Coordinates of C-alpha atoms in Angstrom, one line a residue:
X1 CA 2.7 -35.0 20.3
X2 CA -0.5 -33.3 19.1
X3 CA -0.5 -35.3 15.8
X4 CA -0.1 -38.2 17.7
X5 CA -3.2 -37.2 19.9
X6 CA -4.9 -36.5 16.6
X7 CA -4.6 -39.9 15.2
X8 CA -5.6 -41.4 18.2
X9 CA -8.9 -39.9 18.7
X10 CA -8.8 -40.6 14.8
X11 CA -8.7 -44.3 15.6
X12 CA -11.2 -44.2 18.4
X13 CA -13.8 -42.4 16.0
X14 CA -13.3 -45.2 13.5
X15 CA -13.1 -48.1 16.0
X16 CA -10.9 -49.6 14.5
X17 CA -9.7 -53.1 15.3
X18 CA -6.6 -54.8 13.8
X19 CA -4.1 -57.4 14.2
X20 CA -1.2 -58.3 12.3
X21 CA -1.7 -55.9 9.5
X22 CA -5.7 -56.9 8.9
X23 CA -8.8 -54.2 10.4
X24 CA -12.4 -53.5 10.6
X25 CA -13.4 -50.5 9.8
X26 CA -16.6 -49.1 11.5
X27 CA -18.2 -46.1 12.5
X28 CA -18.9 -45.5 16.2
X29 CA -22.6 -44.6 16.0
X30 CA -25.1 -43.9 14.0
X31 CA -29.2 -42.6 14.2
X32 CA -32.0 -42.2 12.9
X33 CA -35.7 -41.6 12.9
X34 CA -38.3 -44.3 12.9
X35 CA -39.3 -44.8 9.3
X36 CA -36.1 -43.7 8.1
X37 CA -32.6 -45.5 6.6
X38 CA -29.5 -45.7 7.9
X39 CA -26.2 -47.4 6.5
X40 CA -24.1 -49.5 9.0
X41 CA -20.5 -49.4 7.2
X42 CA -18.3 -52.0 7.5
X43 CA -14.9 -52.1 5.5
X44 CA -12.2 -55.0 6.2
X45 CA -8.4 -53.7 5.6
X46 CA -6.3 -57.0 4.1
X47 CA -2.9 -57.3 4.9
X48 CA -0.2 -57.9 2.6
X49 CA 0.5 -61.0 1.5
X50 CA -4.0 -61.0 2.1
X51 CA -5.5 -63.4 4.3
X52 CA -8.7 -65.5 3.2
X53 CA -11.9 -64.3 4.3
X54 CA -14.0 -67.2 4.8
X55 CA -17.5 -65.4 6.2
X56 CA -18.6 -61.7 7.4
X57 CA -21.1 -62.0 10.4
X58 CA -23.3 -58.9 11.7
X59 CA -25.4 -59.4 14.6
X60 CA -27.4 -57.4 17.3
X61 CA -26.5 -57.3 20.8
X62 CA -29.0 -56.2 23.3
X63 CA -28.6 -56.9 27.0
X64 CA -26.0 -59.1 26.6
X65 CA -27.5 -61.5 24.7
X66 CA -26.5 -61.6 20.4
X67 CA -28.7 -62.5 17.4
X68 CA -27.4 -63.1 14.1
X69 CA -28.6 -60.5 11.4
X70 CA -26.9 -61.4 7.8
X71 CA -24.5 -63.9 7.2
X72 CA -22.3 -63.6 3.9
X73 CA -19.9 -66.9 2.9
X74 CA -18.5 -66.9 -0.6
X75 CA -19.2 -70.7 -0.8
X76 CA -23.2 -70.4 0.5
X77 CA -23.5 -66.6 -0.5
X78 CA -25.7 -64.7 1.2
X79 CA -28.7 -64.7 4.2
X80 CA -30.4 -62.3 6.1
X81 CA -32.2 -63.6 9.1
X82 CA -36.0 -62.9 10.6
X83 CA -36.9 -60.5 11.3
X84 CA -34.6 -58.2 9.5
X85 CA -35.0 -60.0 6.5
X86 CA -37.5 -57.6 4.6
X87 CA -35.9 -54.3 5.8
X88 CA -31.8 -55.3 5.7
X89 CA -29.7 -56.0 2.8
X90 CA -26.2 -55.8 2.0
X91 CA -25.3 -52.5 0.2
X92 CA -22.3 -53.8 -2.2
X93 CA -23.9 -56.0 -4.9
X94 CA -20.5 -57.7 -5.2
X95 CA -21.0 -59.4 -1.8
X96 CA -23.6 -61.4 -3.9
X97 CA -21.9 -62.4 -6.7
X98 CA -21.4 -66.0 -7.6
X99 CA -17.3 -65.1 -6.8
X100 CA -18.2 -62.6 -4.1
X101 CA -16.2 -59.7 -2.7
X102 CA -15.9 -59.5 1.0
X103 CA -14.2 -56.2 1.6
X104 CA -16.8 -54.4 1.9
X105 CA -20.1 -55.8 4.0
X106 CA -22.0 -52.3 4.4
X107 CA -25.7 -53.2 5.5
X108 CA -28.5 -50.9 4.9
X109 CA -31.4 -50.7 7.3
X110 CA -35.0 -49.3 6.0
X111 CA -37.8 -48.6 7.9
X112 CA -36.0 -48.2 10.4
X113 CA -37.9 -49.7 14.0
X114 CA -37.5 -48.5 18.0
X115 CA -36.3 -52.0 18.5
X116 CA -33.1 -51.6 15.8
X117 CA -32.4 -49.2 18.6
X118 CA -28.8 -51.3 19.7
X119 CA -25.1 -51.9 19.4
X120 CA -24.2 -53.9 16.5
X121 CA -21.2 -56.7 15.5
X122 CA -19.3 -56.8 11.9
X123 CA -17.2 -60.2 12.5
X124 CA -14.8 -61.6 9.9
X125 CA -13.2 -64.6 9.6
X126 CA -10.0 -65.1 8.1
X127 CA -7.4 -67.7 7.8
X128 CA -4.6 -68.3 9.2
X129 CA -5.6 -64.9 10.9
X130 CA -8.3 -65.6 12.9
X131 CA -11.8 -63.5 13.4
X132 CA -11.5 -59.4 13.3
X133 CA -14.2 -57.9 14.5
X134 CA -15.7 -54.3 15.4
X135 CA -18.9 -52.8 16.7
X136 CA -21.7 -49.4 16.0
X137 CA -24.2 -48.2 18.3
X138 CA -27.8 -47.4 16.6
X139 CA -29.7 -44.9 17.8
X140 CA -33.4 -44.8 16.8
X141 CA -35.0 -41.3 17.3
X142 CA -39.0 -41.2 17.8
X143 CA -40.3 -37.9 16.4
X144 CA -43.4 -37.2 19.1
X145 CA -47.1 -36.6 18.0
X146 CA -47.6 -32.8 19.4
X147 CA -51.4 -31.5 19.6
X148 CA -53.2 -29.0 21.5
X149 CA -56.9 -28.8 21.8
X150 CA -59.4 -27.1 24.3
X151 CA -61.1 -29.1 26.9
X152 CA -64.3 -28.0 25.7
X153 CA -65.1 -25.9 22.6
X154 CA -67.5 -23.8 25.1
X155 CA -65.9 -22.5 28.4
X156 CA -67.9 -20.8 31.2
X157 CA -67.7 -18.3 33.3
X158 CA -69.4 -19.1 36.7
X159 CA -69.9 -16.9 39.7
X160 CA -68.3 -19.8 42.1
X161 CA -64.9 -18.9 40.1
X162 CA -63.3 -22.2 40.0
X163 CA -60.6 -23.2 38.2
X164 CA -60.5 -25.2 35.6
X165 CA -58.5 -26.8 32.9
X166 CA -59.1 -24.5 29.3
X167 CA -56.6 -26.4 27.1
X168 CA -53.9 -29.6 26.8
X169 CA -51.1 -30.1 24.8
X170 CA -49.6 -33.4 24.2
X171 CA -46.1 -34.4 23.2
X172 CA -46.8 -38.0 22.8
X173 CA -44.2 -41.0 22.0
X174 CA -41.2 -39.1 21.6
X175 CA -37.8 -40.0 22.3
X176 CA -35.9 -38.8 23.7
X177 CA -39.2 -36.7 25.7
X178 CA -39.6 -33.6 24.9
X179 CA -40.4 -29.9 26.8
X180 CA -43.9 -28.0 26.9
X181 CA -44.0 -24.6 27.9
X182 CA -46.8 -22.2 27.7
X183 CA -46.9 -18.6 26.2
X184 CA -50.2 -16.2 27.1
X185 CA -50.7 -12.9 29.1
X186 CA -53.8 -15.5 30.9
X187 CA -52.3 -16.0 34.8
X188 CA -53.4 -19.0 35.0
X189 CA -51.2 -22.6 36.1
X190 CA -49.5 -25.2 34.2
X191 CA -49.9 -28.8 35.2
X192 CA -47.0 -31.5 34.1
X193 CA -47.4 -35.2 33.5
X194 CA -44.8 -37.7 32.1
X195 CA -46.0 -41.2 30.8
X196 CA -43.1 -43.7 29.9
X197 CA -43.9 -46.4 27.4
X198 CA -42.7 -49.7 27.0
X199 CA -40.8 -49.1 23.4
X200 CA -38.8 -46.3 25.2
X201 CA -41.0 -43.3 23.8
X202 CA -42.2 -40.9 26.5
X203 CA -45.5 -39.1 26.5
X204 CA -45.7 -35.9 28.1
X205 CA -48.9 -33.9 28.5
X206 CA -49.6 -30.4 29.8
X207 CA -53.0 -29.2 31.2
X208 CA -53.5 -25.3 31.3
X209 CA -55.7 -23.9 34.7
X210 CA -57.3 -21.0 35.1
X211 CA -60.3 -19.0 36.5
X212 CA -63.0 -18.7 33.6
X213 CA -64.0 -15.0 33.5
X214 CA -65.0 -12.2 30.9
X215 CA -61.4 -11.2 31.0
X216 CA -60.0 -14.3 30.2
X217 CA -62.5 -14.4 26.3
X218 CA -60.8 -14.0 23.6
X219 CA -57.5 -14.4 25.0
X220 CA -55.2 -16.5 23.0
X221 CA -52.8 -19.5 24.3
X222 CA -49.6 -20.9 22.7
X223 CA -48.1 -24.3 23.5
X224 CA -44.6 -24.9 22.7
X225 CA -42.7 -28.0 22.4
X226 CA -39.0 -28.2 22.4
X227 CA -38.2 -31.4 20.9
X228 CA -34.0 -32.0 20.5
X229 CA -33.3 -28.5 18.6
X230 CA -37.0 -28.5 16.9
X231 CA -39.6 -26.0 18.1
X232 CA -43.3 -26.9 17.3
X233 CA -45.9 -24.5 18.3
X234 CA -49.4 -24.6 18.6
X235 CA -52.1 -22.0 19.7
X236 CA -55.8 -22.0 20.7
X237 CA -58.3 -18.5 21.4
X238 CA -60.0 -19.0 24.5
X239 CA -64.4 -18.7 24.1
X240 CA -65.2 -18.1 27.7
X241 CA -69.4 -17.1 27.1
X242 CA -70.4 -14.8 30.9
X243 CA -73.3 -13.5 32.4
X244 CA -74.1 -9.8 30.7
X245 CA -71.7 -6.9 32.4
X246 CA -74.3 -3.7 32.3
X247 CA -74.0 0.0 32.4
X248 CA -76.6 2.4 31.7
X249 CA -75.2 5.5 29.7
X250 CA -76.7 8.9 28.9
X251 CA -77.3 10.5 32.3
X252 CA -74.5 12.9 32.6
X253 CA -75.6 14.9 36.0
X254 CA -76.6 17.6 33.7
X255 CA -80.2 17.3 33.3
X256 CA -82.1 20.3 33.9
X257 CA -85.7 21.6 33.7
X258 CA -87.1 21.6 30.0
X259 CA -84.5 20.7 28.6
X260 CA -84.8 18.2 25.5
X261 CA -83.8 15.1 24.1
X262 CA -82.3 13.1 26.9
X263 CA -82.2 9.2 27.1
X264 CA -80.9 6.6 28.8
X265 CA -79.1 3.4 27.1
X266 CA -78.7 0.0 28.5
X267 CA -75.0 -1.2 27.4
X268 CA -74.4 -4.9 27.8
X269 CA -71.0 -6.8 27.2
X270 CA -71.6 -10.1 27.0
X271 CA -70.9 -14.0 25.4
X272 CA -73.2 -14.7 24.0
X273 CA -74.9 -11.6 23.0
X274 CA -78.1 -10.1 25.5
X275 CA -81.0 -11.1 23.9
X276 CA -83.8 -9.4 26.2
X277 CA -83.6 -6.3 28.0
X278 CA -85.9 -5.2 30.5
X279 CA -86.2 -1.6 32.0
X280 CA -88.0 -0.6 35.0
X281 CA -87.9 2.4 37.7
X282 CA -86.9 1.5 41.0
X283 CA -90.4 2.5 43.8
X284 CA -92.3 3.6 40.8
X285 CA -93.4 3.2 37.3
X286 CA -91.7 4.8 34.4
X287 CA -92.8 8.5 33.3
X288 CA -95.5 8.4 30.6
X289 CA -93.8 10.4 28.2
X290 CA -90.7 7.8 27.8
X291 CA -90.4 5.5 24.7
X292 CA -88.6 2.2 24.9
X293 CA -86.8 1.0 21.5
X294 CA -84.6 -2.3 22.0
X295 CA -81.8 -1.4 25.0
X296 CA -82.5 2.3 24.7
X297 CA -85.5 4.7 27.1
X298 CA -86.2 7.5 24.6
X299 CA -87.9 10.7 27.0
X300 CA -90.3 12.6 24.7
X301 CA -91.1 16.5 25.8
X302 CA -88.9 18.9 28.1
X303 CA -87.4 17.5 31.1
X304 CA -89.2 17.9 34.2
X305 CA -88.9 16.8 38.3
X306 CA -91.1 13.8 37.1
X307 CA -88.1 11.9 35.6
X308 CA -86.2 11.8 38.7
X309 CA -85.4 8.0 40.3
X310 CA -83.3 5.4 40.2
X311 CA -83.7 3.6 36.7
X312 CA -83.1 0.1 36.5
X313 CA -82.2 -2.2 33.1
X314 CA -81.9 -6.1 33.2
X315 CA -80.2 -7.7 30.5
X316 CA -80.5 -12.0 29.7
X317 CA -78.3 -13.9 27.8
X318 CA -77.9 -17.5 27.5
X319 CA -75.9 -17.6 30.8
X320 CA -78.0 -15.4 32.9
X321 CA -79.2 -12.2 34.0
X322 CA -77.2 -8.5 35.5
X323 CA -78.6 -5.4 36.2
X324 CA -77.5 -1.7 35.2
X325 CA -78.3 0.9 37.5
X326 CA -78.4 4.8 37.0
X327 CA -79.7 7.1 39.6
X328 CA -81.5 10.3 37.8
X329 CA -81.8 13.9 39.3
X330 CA -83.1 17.2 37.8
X331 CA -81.9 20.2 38.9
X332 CA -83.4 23.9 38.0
X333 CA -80.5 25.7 36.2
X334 CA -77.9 23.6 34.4
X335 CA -74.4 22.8 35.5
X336 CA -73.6 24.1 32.3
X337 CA -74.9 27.6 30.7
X338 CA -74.0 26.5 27.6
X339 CA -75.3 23.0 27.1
X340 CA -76.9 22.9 23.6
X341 CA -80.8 23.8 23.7
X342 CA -80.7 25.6 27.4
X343 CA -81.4 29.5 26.6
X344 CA -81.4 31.8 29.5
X345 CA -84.8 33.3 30.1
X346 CA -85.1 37.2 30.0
X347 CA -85.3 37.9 33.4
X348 CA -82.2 35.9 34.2
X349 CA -81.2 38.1 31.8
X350 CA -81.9 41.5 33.4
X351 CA -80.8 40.6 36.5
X352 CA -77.4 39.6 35.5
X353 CA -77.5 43.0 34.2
X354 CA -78.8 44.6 37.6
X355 CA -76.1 42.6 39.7
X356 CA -73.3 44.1 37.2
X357 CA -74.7 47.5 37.2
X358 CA -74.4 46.8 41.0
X359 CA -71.1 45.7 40.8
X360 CA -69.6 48.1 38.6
X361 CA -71.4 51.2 40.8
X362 CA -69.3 50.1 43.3
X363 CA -65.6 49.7 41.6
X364 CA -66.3 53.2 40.4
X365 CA -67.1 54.6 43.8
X366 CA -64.1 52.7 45.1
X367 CA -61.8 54.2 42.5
X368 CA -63.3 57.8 42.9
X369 CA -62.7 57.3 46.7
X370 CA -59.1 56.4 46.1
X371 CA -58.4 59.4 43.3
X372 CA -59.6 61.4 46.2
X373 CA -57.7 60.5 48.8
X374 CA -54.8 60.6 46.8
X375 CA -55.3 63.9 45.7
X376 CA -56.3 65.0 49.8
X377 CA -52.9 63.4 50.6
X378 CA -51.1 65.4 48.0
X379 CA -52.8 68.9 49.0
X380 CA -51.6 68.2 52.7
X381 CA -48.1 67.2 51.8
X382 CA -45.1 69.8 52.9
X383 CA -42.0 71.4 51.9
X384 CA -39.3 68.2 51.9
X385 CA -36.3 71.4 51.4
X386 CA -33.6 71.9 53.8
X387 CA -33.3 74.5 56.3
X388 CA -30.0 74.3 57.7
X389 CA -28.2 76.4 55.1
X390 CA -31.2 79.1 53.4
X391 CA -33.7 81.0 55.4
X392 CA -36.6 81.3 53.4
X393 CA -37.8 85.3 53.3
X394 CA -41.3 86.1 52.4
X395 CA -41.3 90.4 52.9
X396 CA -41.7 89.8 57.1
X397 CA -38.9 87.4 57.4
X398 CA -40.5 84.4 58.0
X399 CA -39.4 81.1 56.5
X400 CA -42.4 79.3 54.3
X401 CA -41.9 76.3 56.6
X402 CA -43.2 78.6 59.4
X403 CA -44.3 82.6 60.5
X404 CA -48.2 83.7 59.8
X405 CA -50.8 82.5 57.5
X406 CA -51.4 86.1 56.0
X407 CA -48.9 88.2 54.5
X408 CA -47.9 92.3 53.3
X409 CA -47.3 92.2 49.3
X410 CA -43.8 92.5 48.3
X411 CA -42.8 96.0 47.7
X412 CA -40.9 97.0 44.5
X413 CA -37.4 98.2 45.9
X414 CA -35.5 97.3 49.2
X415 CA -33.1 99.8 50.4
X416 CA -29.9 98.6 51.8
X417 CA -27.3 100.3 53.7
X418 CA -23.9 101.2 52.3
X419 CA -21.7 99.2 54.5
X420 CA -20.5 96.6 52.2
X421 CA -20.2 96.3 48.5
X422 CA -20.3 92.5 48.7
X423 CA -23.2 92.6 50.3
X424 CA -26.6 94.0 50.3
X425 CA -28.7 94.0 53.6
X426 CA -32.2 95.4 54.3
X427 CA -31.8 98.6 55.9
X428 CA -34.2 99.7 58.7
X429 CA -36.4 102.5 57.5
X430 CA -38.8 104.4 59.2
X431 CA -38.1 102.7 62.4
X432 CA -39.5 100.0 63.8
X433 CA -42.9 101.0 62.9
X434 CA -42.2 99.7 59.2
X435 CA -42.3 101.5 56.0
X436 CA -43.7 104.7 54.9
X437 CA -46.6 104.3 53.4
X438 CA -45.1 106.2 50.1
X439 CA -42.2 102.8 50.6
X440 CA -45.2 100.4 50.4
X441 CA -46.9 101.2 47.5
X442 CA -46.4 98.8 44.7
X443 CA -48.2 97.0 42.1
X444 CA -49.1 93.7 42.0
X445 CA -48.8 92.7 38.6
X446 CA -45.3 93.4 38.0
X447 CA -42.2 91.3 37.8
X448 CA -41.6 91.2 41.8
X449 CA -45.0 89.2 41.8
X450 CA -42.5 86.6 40.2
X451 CA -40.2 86.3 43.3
X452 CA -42.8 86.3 46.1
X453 CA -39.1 85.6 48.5
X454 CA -35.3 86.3 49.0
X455 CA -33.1 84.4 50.8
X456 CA -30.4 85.6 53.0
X457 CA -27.5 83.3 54.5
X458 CA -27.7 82.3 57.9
X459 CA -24.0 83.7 58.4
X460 CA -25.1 87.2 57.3
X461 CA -28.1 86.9 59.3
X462 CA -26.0 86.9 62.6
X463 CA -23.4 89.2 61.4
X464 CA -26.7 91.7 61.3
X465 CA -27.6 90.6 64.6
X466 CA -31.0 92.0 65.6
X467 CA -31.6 93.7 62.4
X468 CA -34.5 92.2 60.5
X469 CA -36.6 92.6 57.6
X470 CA -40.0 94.7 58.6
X471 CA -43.4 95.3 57.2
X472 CA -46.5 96.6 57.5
X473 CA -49.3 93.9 57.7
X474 CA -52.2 95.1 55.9
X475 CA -55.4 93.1 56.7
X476 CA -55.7 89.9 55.3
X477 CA -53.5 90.1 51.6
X478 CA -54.9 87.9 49.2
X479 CA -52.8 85.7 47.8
X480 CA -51.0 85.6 44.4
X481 CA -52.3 82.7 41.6
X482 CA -48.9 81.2 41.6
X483 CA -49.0 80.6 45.4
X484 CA -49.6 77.6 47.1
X485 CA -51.1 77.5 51.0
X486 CA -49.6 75.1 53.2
X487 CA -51.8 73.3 56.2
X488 CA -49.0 75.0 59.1
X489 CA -50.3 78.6 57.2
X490 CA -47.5 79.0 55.3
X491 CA -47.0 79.9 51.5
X492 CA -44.8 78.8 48.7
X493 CA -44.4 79.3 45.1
X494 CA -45.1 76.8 42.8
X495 CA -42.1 77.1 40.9
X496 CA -40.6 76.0 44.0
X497 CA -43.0 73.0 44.1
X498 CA -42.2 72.0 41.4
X499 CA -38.7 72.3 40.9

């Protein structure tokens, strides 16, 4: 089934006509360009006993209506008609032999024209057969004429900003028509127009609008045509010439008293290029001391108040006139301390150093204030121990958390009643006067000095009940080196203090 398929579209490719064993072989279509050749085949299959071929006839048919191209009998030979006669011929050279062979009646066209554009006939005639025939269609192809060119070779940019067509391209006489499209960062419009001639070429043409402006110079614009499966390109640089676009350069708020060599510079883009400048000072005349050289105010001297205002430069070019403004202030000091040729004067100097003298006085009386206080706070601070399982014993039985700021000296040995080996406890002596006086004396310096207090446990404290420690006070004792007062009067000993 598929091979029969196969040979049929085989046949229709060919179109191939036959009867009774005889056929014309042809080729479907064929193209070309205008200016070019083409070969028109034509090939008659003979049957078997052959037939006679008594002429081959190819003619044109378009709209219906046929003309006669070239005729080839073996008895008159061969004719080719107007007005295919200078670019048609047969291809075989046996079709004009004197005994000619008919087989094959391949034409050749040259130069090929937009009117070959059409279907063509190859009709033989046989007998007994009869005529065989079988057709081609000719495509002619028109290769377009593509240009692209500016509208003017000078665009400008005028304040009214109107647009305005800055290039064309053409794609003229093609066929079939072709495509433009435009490449370019410009935002600009395309506009489309498609001519149709009367040979069947179309002309399409392109205009490019956009808003002339300084942005737009220099910028480049592509046309491409797509013609069949060709790509032709074609680009143009825009030169858009624009009024001068000013700025003034060299003021740079910095501009303090005496300071030297400052200026002021006109700066001008523009197409084409400024060709007069012109500086002036806005409600005044320029200072006396200022130098002009081409686009440039050159200020000779230190800077002073004089060179305040608003400075104004006017720049001409071929297209017209803008104007640059800068507006100029001095100050006293500079923004900057270390702008090059500023040097601070001496007493600036000394009284930077007077306000950090000032300065550091006080940190240092804030820090002294703060040592102090710490050390106050540290003097005043208490005994953090605990009391709930050791009273504290300094000779009179007062706890160093509490009892009298003055205090008897220790003596040297405590006598302690025999009641308990476990246990030594202070004995009363001498009543409840205190100690004899032979009990008291002591001296100072020895090891005793070392243990300014005893403790005794709370638990033997009540199994003693009233009985208590007692000593004669004598007047204000002074107290030991390693001794520290407390603010509620007590003492303490610093190895305690510390430990």
């Amino acid at each position: 089934m598929a091979m029969c398929a196969g040979m049929w579209i085989l046949l229709a490719a060919l179109h191939v006509q036959a009867g009774n064993g005889q056929m014309v072989q042809m080729d479907y279509s064929k193209s070309g360009f205008v200016g070019s050749q083409v070969e028109l085949r034509c090939i008659f299959i003979n049957s078997n006993p052959p037939v006679k071929i008594s002429q081959v006839t190819w003619q044109k048919v378009l709209n219906g209506t046929k003309q006669n191209v070239a005729i080839a009998n073996p008895a008159l030979g061969v004719s080719v008609l107007s007005p295919f006669k200078e670019r048609v011929s047969f291809k075989q050279a046996a079709v004009r032999h004197r005994t000619p062979s008919l087989e094959d009646t391949t034409i050749v066209f040259s130069s090929l024209q937009l009117s070959d554009d059409a279907t063509y006939i190859c009709e033989y005639t046989t007998f007994p057969a009869g005529n065989r025939e079988s057709t081609v269609n000719l495509t002619v192809f028109a290769r377009p004429m593509t240009r692209m060119t500016l509208t003017t070779p000078t665009i400008v940019a005028r304040s009214s900003k109107r647009k305005m067509t800055v290039a064309t391209c053409i794609s003229a006489n093609g066929k079939p028509q072709s495509v433009i499209k435009w490449d370019t960062r410009l935002k600009g419009e395309a506009i489309f127009q498609e001519t149709r001639n009367p040979n069947g070429t179309v002309t399409v043409r392109s205009n490019y609008v956009v808003v002339p402006s300084r942005e737009t110079h220099k910028q480049k614009l592509t046309c491409i045509v797509t013609y069949r499966s060709e790509r032709i390109t074609d680009s143009v640089v825009l030169n858009v010439q624009y009024e001068p676009e000013v700025t003034i350069e060299g003021f740079d708020k910095n501009w303090f008293l005496n300071r030297q060599n400052v200026q002021l510079t006109c700066r001008a883009d523009a197409n084409p290029p400024v060709t007069i400048y012109q500086w002036k000072l806005l409600n005044g005349s320029l200072p006396s001391n200022v130098e002009i050289k081409n686009n440039t105010l050159f200020f000779k001297g230190p800077v002073t108040y004089d060179l305040a205002g608003t400075y104004v430069c006017d720049a001409t070019n071929g297209i017209g006139t803008r104007t640059g403004i800068a507006d100029v202030n001095i100050t006293e000091f500079p923004n900057n301390p270390h702008t090059p040729g500023y040097e601070i004067p001496p007493e600036h100097h000394n009284a930077g150093a007077a306000i950090g003298g000032a300065v550091g006085g006080v940190a240092l009386l804030g820090v002294a204030a703060i040592l102090l206080f710490v050390f106050l706070r540290r003097r005043q601070r208490t005994f953090k121990g605990d009391y709930s399982t050791k009273k504290h014993v300094f000779g009179n039985g007062y706890s160093k958390a509490g009892g009298l700021p003055a205090h008897p000296p220790i003596p040297k040995n405590l006598q302690y009643p025999d009641d308990s080996d476990d246990e030594k406890k202070p004995a009363q002596i001498g009543g409840p006067g205190g100690f004899e006086a032979s009990e008291r004396n002591f001296d100072g310096e020895q090891e005793d000095l070392k243990r300014p207090y005893f403790t005794v446990d709370e638990a033997e404290s009540r199994d003693y009940d009233e009985r208590t420690l007692a000593f004669q006070y004598d007047p204000e004792p002074e107290i030991a080196d390693d001794m520290i007062s407390q603010t509620d009067g007590s003492v303490i000993s610093k190895k305690e203090w510390y430990v």
